[in-house]
Amino acid sequence: MFFKPSLYRHPDYWQGVRDLASVATGIGAWGLMTGVAMVKSGMSTFEAVAMTLLVFAGSAQLAAIPLIASGAPLWVILATAFCVNLRFVVFSAHLRPYVMHLPLRDRLVTGYLTADLSYVFFARRYPHAPHADTPPSELVAQQAYLMGNCGINWMAWMGASLVGIALANVIPTHWGLGFAGILALMGVMLSLATSPLRVVAVGISVAAAVAARDVP
C-alpha cells in the first residue's frame, strides 16, 4: 500500500496529509522532547536513533527511558512498554477489516506506521468498516487516506525526534514542549465526543488521570 505511486495522486491521499498536518506541530514538539530526553537519560546517539526508528512509540519510549536509565530489569521495561501500548490492540482490532485485503507486507508496514492520531483521523473519516459489497474504489480511497495520514505523522515525529537527539545539549528539557503533543491529542479527542456515551468516556478518563496524578 505504501509503495504504490498511484495512491499519491488520489484526492484522499492529500486529504489525509491535510488532516494530519493540522496537528503535526504538536506531534513534532512531542518528538523533539522525546529525542532530547533519550540523550539526557544517558543513551548514546546511536541508541537514541535506533530506538526512535525501531520503536516509534512516543508514550512507550518516554515510559521506558527512566527505567533504562535506572538499570531496571529488562522484563520490567518490556512489561511497562507493553502495558502503555495496549491501546494498539484496540486499534488493530478495529482496523483489521480495513486492511485484511492487503498483502502481509503492507499490513506489517501499516501496523508500524499507524499511531494514535493517524488512527483517530482515519476512524473519524471512515467510521464504517468495509464489507463484501464495498466497491474497490472505496478501498483504494481508504488506503490513500491512511497512507497520507501516516506518512505525515511519521515524518513529523521522526524529523523532530532526530533533531532533538542532535540538539539534546542545546534544548533544555524544562521547556516542556512535549506538552504540545498532549494538547494535540486532547483537541482531536474532544472533537470526537459526539455522543453521550463518548462524553461519559472522556469524563471517566479525565477523572482517572487526575485521581492518579501522583501515582508512580
Short mmCIF file of C-alpha atoms in Angstrom, two decimals:
data_model
loop_
_atom_site.label_atom_id
_atom_site.label_comp_id
_atom_site.label_asym_id
_atom_site.label_seq_id
_atom_site.Cartn_x
_atom_site.Cartn_y
_atom_site.Cartn_z
CA MET A 1 0.00 0.00 0.00
CA PHE A 2 2.69 2.49 0.99
CA PHE A 3 4.66 1.82 -2.17
CA LYS A 4 2.01 2.38 -4.85
CA PRO A 5 2.72 5.60 -6.76
CA SER A 6 -0.90 5.81 -7.98
CA LEU A 7 -2.11 6.41 -4.43
CA TYR A 8 -0.09 9.62 -4.17
CA ARG A 9 -2.31 11.13 -6.87
CA HIS A 10 -5.55 10.16 -5.17
CA PRO A 11 -7.59 13.04 -3.65
CA ASP A 12 -7.96 11.16 -0.36
CA TYR A 13 -4.19 10.93 -0.02
CA TRP A 14 -3.93 14.70 0.07
CA GLN A 15 -6.91 14.91 2.40
CA GLY A 16 -5.07 12.63 4.79
CA VAL A 17 -2.00 14.83 4.51
CA ARG A 18 -4.02 17.97 5.28
CA ASP A 19 -5.82 16.41 8.24
CA LEU A 20 -2.66 15.19 9.95
CA ALA A 21 -0.76 18.37 9.09
CA SER A 22 -3.18 20.28 11.34
CA VAL A 23 -1.64 18.59 14.40
CA ALA A 24 1.85 17.92 13.06
CA THR A 25 3.32 20.78 15.11
CA GLY A 26 2.18 19.18 18.35
CA ILE A 27 3.49 15.79 17.25
CA GLY A 28 6.80 17.37 16.30
CA ALA A 29 7.15 19.12 19.65
CA TRP A 30 6.48 15.83 21.44
CA GLY A 31 9.02 14.03 19.27
CA LEU A 32 11.58 16.78 19.83
CA MET A 33 11.42 16.47 23.60
CA THR A 34 11.45 12.67 23.40
CA GLY A 35 14.68 12.87 21.41
CA VAL A 36 16.16 15.24 24.00
CA ALA A 37 15.01 13.04 26.88
CA MET A 38 16.66 9.93 25.42
CA VAL A 39 20.06 11.58 25.19
CA LYS A 40 19.72 13.36 28.56
CA SER A 41 18.98 9.99 30.18
CA GLY A 42 22.43 8.73 29.18
CA MET A 43 21.66 6.89 25.95
CA SER A 44 24.26 7.18 23.20
CA THR A 45 23.36 8.91 19.95
CA PHE A 46 23.30 5.54 18.17
CA GLU A 47 21.00 4.02 20.80
CA ALA A 48 18.65 7.01 20.72
CA VAL A 49 18.43 6.99 16.91
CA ALA A 50 17.88 3.22 16.86
CA MET A 51 15.11 3.48 19.47
CA THR A 52 13.44 6.28 17.54
CA LEU A 53 13.45 4.41 14.23
CA LEU A 54 12.63 0.93 15.53
CA VAL A 55 10.22 1.58 18.39
CA PHE A 56 8.30 4.58 17.02
CA ALA A 57 6.04 4.77 20.08
CA GLY A 58 6.37 8.02 21.99
CA SER A 59 4.49 7.00 25.13
CA ALA A 60 6.35 3.70 25.41
CA GLN A 61 9.68 5.43 24.81
CA LEU A 62 9.03 8.04 27.50
CA ALA A 63 7.93 5.32 29.92
CA ALA A 64 10.96 3.14 29.20
CA ILE A 65 13.62 5.87 29.27
CA PRO A 66 13.74 6.39 33.07
CA LEU A 67 13.63 2.63 33.63
CA ILE A 68 16.57 2.12 31.27
CA ALA A 69 18.47 4.96 32.94
CA SER A 70 17.91 3.46 36.40
CA GLY A 71 19.05 -0.02 35.31
CA ALA A 72 15.66 -1.69 35.76
CA PRO A 73 15.39 -5.38 34.76
CA LEU A 74 14.60 -5.98 31.10
CA TRP A 75 11.30 -7.69 31.91
CA VAL A 76 10.13 -4.59 33.81
CA ILE A 77 10.97 -2.34 30.86
CA LEU A 78 9.21 -4.66 28.38
CA ALA A 79 6.17 -5.08 30.65
CA THR A 80 5.87 -1.33 31.07
CA ALA A 81 6.07 -0.69 27.33
CA PHE A 82 3.56 -3.49 26.73
CA CYS A 83 1.04 -2.00 29.17
CA VAL A 84 1.46 1.51 27.80
CA ASN A 85 0.87 0.25 24.25
CA LEU A 86 -2.12 -1.96 24.98
CA ARG A 87 -4.32 0.60 23.27
CA PHE A 88 -2.84 -0.54 19.96
CA VAL A 89 -4.57 -3.88 20.44
CA VAL A 90 -7.86 -1.99 20.26
CA PHE A 91 -6.65 0.00 17.26
CA SER A 92 -5.61 -3.19 15.47
CA ALA A 93 -8.89 -4.94 16.17
CA HIS A 94 -10.81 -2.00 14.74
CA LEU A 95 -8.59 -1.58 11.68
CA ARG A 96 -8.47 -5.28 10.83
CA PRO A 97 -11.49 -5.26 8.47
CA TYR A 98 -10.00 -2.27 6.62
CA VAL A 99 -6.66 -3.90 5.82
CA MET A 100 -7.19 -7.66 5.56
CA HIS A 101 -7.48 -7.43 1.77
CA LEU A 102 -3.89 -6.15 1.64
CA PRO A 103 -0.77 -8.33 1.35
CA LEU A 104 1.03 -9.24 4.56
CA ARG A 105 3.90 -6.83 3.82
CA ASP A 106 1.52 -3.89 3.52
CA ARG A 107 -0.28 -4.87 6.72
CA LEU A 108 3.02 -5.00 8.61
CA VAL A 109 4.04 -1.58 7.32
CA THR A 110 0.61 -0.21 8.20
CA GLY A 111 0.92 -1.59 11.72
CA TYR A 112 4.31 0.04 12.16
CA LEU A 113 3.23 3.44 10.83
CA THR A 114 -0.18 3.74 12.46
CA ALA A 115 -0.08 5.92 15.58
CA ASP A 116 -2.69 7.46 17.86
CA LEU A 117 -3.65 10.46 15.77
CA SER A 118 -3.40 8.72 12.41
CA TYR A 119 -5.77 6.05 13.76
CA VAL A 120 -8.17 8.63 15.17
CA PHE A 121 -8.34 10.66 11.97
CA PHE A 122 -8.84 7.53 9.88
CA ALA A 123 -11.58 6.19 12.16
CA ARG A 124 -13.35 9.54 12.08
CA ARG A 125 -13.30 9.72 8.27
CA TYR A 126 -14.23 6.05 7.75
CA PRO A 127 -16.39 5.06 10.74
CA HIS A 128 -17.90 2.04 8.98
CA ALA A 129 -15.70 -0.94 8.13
CA PRO A 130 -15.75 -2.25 4.55
CA HIS A 131 -17.77 -5.33 3.73
CA ALA A 132 -18.18 -7.76 0.85
CA ASP A 133 -20.13 -5.25 -1.23
CA THR A 134 -17.74 -2.34 -0.72
CA PRO A 135 -16.62 -1.10 -4.16
CA PRO A 136 -12.89 -1.30 -4.91
CA SER A 137 -12.76 2.47 -5.37
CA GLU A 138 -13.73 2.93 -1.72
CA LEU A 139 -10.99 0.56 -0.59
CA VAL A 140 -8.45 2.50 -2.66
CA ALA A 141 -9.66 5.78 -1.13
CA GLN A 142 -9.18 4.35 2.36
CA GLN A 143 -5.69 3.14 1.52
CA ALA A 144 -4.74 6.51 0.03
CA TYR A 145 -6.06 8.45 3.03
CA LEU A 146 -4.27 6.23 5.52
CA MET A 147 -1.04 6.48 3.55
CA GLY A 148 -1.11 10.28 3.51
CA ASN A 149 -2.16 10.39 7.13
CA CYS A 150 0.51 8.01 8.44
CA GLY A 151 3.21 9.48 6.22
CA ILE A 152 2.90 12.99 7.68
CA ASN A 153 2.65 11.60 11.21
CA TRP A 154 5.84 9.55 10.74
CA MET A 155 7.79 12.40 9.18
CA ALA A 156 6.74 14.90 11.85
CA TRP A 157 7.71 12.55 14.66
CA MET A 158 10.91 11.19 13.18
CA GLY A 159 12.21 14.50 11.90
CA ALA A 160 11.64 16.31 15.20
CA SER A 161 12.91 13.40 17.30
CA LEU A 162 16.15 13.21 15.32
CA VAL A 163 16.58 16.97 15.68
CA GLY A 164 16.05 16.57 19.42
CA ILE A 165 18.74 13.90 19.55
CA ALA A 166 21.16 16.08 17.59
CA LEU A 167 20.50 19.18 19.71
CA ALA A 168 19.97 17.48 23.06
CA ASN A 169 22.68 19.53 24.76
CA VAL A 170 21.21 22.80 23.47
CA ILE A 171 17.47 22.34 24.13
CA PRO A 172 16.53 22.46 27.86
CA THR A 173 14.08 19.78 28.99
CA HIS A 174 12.30 22.29 31.26
CA TRP A 175 10.81 23.95 28.18
CA GLY A 176 8.12 21.28 28.35
CA LEU A 177 7.49 21.26 24.61
CA GLY A 178 6.23 17.70 24.86
CA PHE A 179 3.01 19.10 26.33
CA ALA A 180 2.16 20.42 22.86
CA GLY A 181 1.73 16.81 21.76
CA ILE A 182 -0.69 16.18 24.61
CA LEU A 183 -2.68 19.27 23.61
CA ALA A 184 -2.86 17.96 20.04
CA LEU A 185 -4.23 14.65 21.27
CA MET A 186 -6.74 16.38 23.54
CA GLY A 187 -8.01 18.60 20.74
CA VAL A 188 -8.72 15.66 18.47
CA MET A 189 -10.16 13.58 21.32
CA LEU A 190 -12.64 16.27 22.34
CA SER A 191 -13.75 16.71 18.73
CA LEU A 192 -14.76 13.04 18.76
CA ALA A 193 -17.00 13.38 21.85
CA THR A 194 -20.11 13.47 19.69
CA SER A 195 -22.44 11.22 21.70
CA PRO A 196 -23.46 10.95 25.39
CA LEU A 197 -21.55 7.68 25.78
CA ARG A 198 -18.37 9.21 24.36
CA VAL A 199 -18.75 12.21 26.68
CA VAL A 200 -19.00 9.82 29.61
CA ALA A 201 -15.87 8.00 28.41
CA VAL A 202 -13.97 11.30 28.23
CA GLY A 203 -15.18 12.26 31.71
CA ILE A 204 -14.07 8.94 33.21
CA SER A 205 -10.66 9.26 31.52
CA VAL A 206 -10.17 12.78 32.87
CA ALA A 207 -11.24 11.77 36.37
CA ALA A 208 -8.89 8.76 36.35
CA ALA A 209 -5.98 10.89 35.10
CA VAL A 210 -6.49 13.50 37.80
CA ALA A 211 -7.02 10.93 40.56
CA ALA A 212 -3.89 9.00 39.58
CA ARG A 213 -1.75 12.08 39.02
CA ASP A 214 0.68 11.27 41.85
CA VAL A 215 0.78 7.51 41.30
CA PRO A 216 4.25 6.33 40.13
#
